[in-house]
mmCIF file of C-alpha atoms in Angstrom:
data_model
loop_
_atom_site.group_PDB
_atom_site.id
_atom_site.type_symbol
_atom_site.label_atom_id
_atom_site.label_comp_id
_atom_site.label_asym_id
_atom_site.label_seq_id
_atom_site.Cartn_x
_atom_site.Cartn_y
_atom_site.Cartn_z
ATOM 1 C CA UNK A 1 34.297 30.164 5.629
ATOM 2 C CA UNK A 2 32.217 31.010 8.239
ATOM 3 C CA UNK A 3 30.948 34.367 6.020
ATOM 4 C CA UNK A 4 30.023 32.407 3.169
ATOM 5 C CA UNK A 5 28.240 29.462 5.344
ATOM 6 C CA UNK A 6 26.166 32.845 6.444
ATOM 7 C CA UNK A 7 25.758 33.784 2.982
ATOM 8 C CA UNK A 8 24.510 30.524 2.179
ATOM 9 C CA UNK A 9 22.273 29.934 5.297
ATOM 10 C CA UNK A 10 20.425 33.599 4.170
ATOM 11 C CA UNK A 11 20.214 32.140 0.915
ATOM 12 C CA UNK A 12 18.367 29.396 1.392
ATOM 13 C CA UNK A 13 16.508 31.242 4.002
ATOM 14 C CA UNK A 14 14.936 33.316 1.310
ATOM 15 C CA UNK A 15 17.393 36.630 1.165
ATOM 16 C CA UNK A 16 18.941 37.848 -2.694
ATOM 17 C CA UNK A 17 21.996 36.710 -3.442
ATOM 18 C CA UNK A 18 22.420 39.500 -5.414
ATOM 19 C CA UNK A 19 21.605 41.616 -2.605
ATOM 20 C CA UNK A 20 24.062 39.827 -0.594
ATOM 21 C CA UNK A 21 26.515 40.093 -3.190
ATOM 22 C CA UNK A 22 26.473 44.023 -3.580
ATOM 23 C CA UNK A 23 27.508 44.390 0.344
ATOM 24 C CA UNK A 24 29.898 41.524 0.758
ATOM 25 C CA UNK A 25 31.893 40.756 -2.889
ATOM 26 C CA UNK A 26 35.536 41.506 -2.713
ATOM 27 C CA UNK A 27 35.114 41.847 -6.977
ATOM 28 C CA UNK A 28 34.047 45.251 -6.794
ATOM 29 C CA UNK A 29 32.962 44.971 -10.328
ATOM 30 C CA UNK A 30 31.275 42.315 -9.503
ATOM 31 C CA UNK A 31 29.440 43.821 -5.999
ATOM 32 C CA UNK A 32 28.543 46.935 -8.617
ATOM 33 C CA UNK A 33 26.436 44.069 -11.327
ATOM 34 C CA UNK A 34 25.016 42.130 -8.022
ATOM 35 C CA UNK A 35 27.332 39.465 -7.870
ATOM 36 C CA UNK A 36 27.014 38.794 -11.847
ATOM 37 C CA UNK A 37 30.307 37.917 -13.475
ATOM 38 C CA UNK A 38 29.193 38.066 -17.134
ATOM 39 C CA UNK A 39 30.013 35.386 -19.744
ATOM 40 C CA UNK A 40 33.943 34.627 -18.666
ATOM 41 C CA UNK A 41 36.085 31.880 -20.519
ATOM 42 C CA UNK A 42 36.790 28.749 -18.108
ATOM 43 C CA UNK A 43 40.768 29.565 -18.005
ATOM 44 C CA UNK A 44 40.170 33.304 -16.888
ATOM 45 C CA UNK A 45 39.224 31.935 -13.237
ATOM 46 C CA UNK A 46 39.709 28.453 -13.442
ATOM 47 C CA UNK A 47 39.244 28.073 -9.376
ATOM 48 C CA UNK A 48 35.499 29.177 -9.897
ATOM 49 C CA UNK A 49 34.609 28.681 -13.743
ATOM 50 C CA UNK A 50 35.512 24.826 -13.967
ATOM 51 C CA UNK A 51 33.392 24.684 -10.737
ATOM 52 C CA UNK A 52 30.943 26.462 -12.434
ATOM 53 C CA UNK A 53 30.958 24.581 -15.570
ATOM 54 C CA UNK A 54 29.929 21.500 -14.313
ATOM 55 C CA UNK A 55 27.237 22.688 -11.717
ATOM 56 C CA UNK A 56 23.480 22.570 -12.975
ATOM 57 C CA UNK A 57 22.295 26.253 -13.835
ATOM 58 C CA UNK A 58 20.150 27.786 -11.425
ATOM 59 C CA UNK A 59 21.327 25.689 -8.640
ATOM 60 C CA UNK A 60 23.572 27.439 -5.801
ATOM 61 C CA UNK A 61 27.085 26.348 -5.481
ATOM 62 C CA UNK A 62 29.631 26.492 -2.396
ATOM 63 C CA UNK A 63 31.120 27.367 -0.318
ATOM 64 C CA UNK A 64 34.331 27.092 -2.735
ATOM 65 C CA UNK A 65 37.567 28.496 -1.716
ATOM 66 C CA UNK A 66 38.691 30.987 -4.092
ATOM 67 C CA UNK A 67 42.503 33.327 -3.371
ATOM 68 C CA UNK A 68 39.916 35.996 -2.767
ATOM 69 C CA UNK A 69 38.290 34.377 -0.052
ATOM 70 C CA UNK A 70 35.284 31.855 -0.474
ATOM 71 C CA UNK A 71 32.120 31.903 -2.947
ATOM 72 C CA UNK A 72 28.839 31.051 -2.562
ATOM 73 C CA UNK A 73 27.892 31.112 -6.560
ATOM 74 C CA UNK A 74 24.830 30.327 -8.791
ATOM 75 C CA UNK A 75 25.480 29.526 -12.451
ATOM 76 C CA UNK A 76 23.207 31.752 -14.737
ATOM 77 C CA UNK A 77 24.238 30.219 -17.962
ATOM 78 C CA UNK A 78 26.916 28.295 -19.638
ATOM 79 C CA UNK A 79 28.373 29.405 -23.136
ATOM 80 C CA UNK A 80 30.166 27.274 -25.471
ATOM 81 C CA UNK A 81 31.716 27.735 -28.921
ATOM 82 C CA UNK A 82 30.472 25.514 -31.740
ATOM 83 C CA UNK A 83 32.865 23.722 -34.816
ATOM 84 C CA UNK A 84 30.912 26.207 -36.888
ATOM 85 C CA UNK A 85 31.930 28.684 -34.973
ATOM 86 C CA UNK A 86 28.153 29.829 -33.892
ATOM 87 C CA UNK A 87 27.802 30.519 -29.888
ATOM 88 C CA UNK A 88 25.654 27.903 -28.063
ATOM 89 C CA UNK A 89 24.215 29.203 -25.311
ATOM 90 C CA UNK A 90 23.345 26.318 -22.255
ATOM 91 C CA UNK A 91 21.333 28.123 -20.591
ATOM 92 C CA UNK A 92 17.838 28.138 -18.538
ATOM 93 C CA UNK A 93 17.056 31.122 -21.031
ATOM 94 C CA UNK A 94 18.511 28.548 -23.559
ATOM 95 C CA UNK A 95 16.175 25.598 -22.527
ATOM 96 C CA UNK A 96 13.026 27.667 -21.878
ATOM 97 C CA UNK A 97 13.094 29.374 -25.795
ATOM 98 C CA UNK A 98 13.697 25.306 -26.709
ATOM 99 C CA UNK A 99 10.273 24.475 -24.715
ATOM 100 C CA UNK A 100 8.365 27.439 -25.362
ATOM 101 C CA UNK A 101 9.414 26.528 -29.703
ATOM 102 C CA UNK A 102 8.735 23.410 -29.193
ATOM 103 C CA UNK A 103 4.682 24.617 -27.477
ATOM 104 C CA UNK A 104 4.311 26.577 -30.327
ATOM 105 C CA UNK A 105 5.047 24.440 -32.653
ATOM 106 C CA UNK A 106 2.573 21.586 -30.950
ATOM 107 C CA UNK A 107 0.367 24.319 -31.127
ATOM 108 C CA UNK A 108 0.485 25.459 -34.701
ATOM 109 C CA UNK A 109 -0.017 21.500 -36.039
ATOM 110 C CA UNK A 110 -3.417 20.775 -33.628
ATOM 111 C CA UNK A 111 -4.602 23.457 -34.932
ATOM 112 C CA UNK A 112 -3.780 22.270 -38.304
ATOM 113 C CA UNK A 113 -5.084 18.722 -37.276
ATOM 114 C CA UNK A 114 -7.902 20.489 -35.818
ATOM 115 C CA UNK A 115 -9.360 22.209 -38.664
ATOM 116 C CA UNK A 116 -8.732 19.372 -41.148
ATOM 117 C CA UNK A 117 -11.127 17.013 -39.276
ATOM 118 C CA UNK A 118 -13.463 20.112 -38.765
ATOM 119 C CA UNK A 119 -13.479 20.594 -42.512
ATOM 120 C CA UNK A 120 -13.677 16.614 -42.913
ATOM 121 C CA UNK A 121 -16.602 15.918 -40.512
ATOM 122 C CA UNK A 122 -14.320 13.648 -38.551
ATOM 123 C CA UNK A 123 -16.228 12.481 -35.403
ATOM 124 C CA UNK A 124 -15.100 9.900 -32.885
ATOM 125 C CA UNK A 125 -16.697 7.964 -30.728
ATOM 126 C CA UNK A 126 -14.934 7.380 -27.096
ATOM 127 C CA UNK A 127 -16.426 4.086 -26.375
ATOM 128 C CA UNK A 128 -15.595 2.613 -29.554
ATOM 129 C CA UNK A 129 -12.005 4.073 -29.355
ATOM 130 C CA UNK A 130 -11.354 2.227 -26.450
ATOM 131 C CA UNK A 131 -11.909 -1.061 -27.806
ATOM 132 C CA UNK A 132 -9.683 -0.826 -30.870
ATOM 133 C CA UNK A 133 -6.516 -2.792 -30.131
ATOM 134 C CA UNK A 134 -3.547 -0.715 -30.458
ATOM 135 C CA UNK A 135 0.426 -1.825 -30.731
ATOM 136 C CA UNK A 136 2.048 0.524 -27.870
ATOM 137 C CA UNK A 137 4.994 0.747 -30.711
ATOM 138 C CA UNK A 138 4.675 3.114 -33.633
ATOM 139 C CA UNK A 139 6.785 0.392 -35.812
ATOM 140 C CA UNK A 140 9.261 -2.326 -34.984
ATOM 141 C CA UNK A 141 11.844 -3.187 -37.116
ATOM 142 C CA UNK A 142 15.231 -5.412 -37.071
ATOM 143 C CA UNK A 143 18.391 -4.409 -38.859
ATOM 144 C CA UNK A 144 21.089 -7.030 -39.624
ATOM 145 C CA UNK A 145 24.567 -5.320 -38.715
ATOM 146 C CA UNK A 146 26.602 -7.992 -40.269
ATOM 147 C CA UNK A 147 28.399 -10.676 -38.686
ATOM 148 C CA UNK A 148 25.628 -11.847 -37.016
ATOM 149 C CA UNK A 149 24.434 -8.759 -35.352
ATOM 150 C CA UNK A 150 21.239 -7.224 -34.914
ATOM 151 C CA UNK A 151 19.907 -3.741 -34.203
ATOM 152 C CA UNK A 152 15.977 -3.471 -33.240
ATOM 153 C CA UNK A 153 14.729 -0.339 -34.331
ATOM 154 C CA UNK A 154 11.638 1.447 -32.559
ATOM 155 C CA UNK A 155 11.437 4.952 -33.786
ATOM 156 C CA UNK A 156 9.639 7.661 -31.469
ATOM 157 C CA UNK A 157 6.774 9.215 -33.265
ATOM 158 C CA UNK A 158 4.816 11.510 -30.906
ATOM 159 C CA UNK A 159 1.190 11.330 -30.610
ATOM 160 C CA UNK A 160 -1.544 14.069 -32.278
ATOM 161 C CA UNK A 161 -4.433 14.089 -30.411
ATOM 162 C CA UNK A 162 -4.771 17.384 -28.506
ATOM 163 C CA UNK A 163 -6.804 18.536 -31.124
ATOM 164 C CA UNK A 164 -9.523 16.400 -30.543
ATOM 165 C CA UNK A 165 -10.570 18.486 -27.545
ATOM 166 C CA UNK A 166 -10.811 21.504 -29.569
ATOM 167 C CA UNK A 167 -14.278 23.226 -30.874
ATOM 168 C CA UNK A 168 -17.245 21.451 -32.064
ATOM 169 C CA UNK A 169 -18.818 18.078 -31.198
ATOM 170 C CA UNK A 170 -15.756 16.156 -32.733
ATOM 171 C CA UNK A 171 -15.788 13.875 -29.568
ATOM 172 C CA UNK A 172 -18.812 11.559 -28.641
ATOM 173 C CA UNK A 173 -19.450 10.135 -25.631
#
């Protein structure tokens, strides 16, 4: 315990865990990859991947007492089967191609946006804009469940307007 406390201290004090890992893992396949298991189903080693499971990824974990001795662990990435049988992978790589998609595709429709009101002559005028009176929802709408019950419906529509700082004198001030 005291080991892994060390382990943990140099850590957070900056050092590699994978460094670490290569001198002081009693896996020596393990030691060999820098302390990287690999992908490993939950039931293989239960004591660390149910542990591992539910931990954040990219977040250190331990000490946790293991037959081997103890761990001091981060979670790269989580993988799960789907019903369809496709992999899923929970990952930070997982969640980073998910925001950089979702960038691009922001992206792609201001500059659809954009040219449109280029090619339309659309101008606007700030000090007018910020007298119109505007709802802060999209739409509201009630839906009777039956029985007397009621579900109020306010759907999320995401605002356009990054294109309006684009080229051209579009905005006036």
């Amino acid at each position: 315990m005291s080991t892994a406390l060390e382990m943990l201290r140099r850590v957070m004090d900056g050092d590699s865990l994978s460094m670490l890992a290569r001198k002081y893992s009693r896996r020596p396949g393990w030691a060999a990859r820098g302390g990287e298991s690999g992908f490993f189903a939950v039931d293989v080693f239960p004591s660390l991947g149910f542990p591992a499971l539910f931990q954040d990824s990219a977040t250190i974990g331990g000490p946790l007492r293991l037959k081997e001795g103890y761990s001091v662990f981060t979670t790269l990435g989580k993988r799960t089967s789907r019903p369809d049988g496709r992999i899923l992978l929970d990952s930070l790589m997982y969640f980073g191609q998910i925001g950089a998609r979702a960038t691009m595709e922001q992206r792609a429709i201001s500059a659809v946006v954009s040219s449109l009101a280029e090619k339309a002559g659309v101008r606007l005028y700030l000090d007018r804009l910020t007298r119109v009176k505007v709802t802060p929802n999209n739409m509201f709408t009630r839906r009777l469940l039956g029985f007397g019950g009621v579900l109020t419906a306010v759907p999320t529509i995401l605002p356009i307007w990054e294109w309006t700082g684009g080229k051209g004198d579009r905005v006036m001030p």
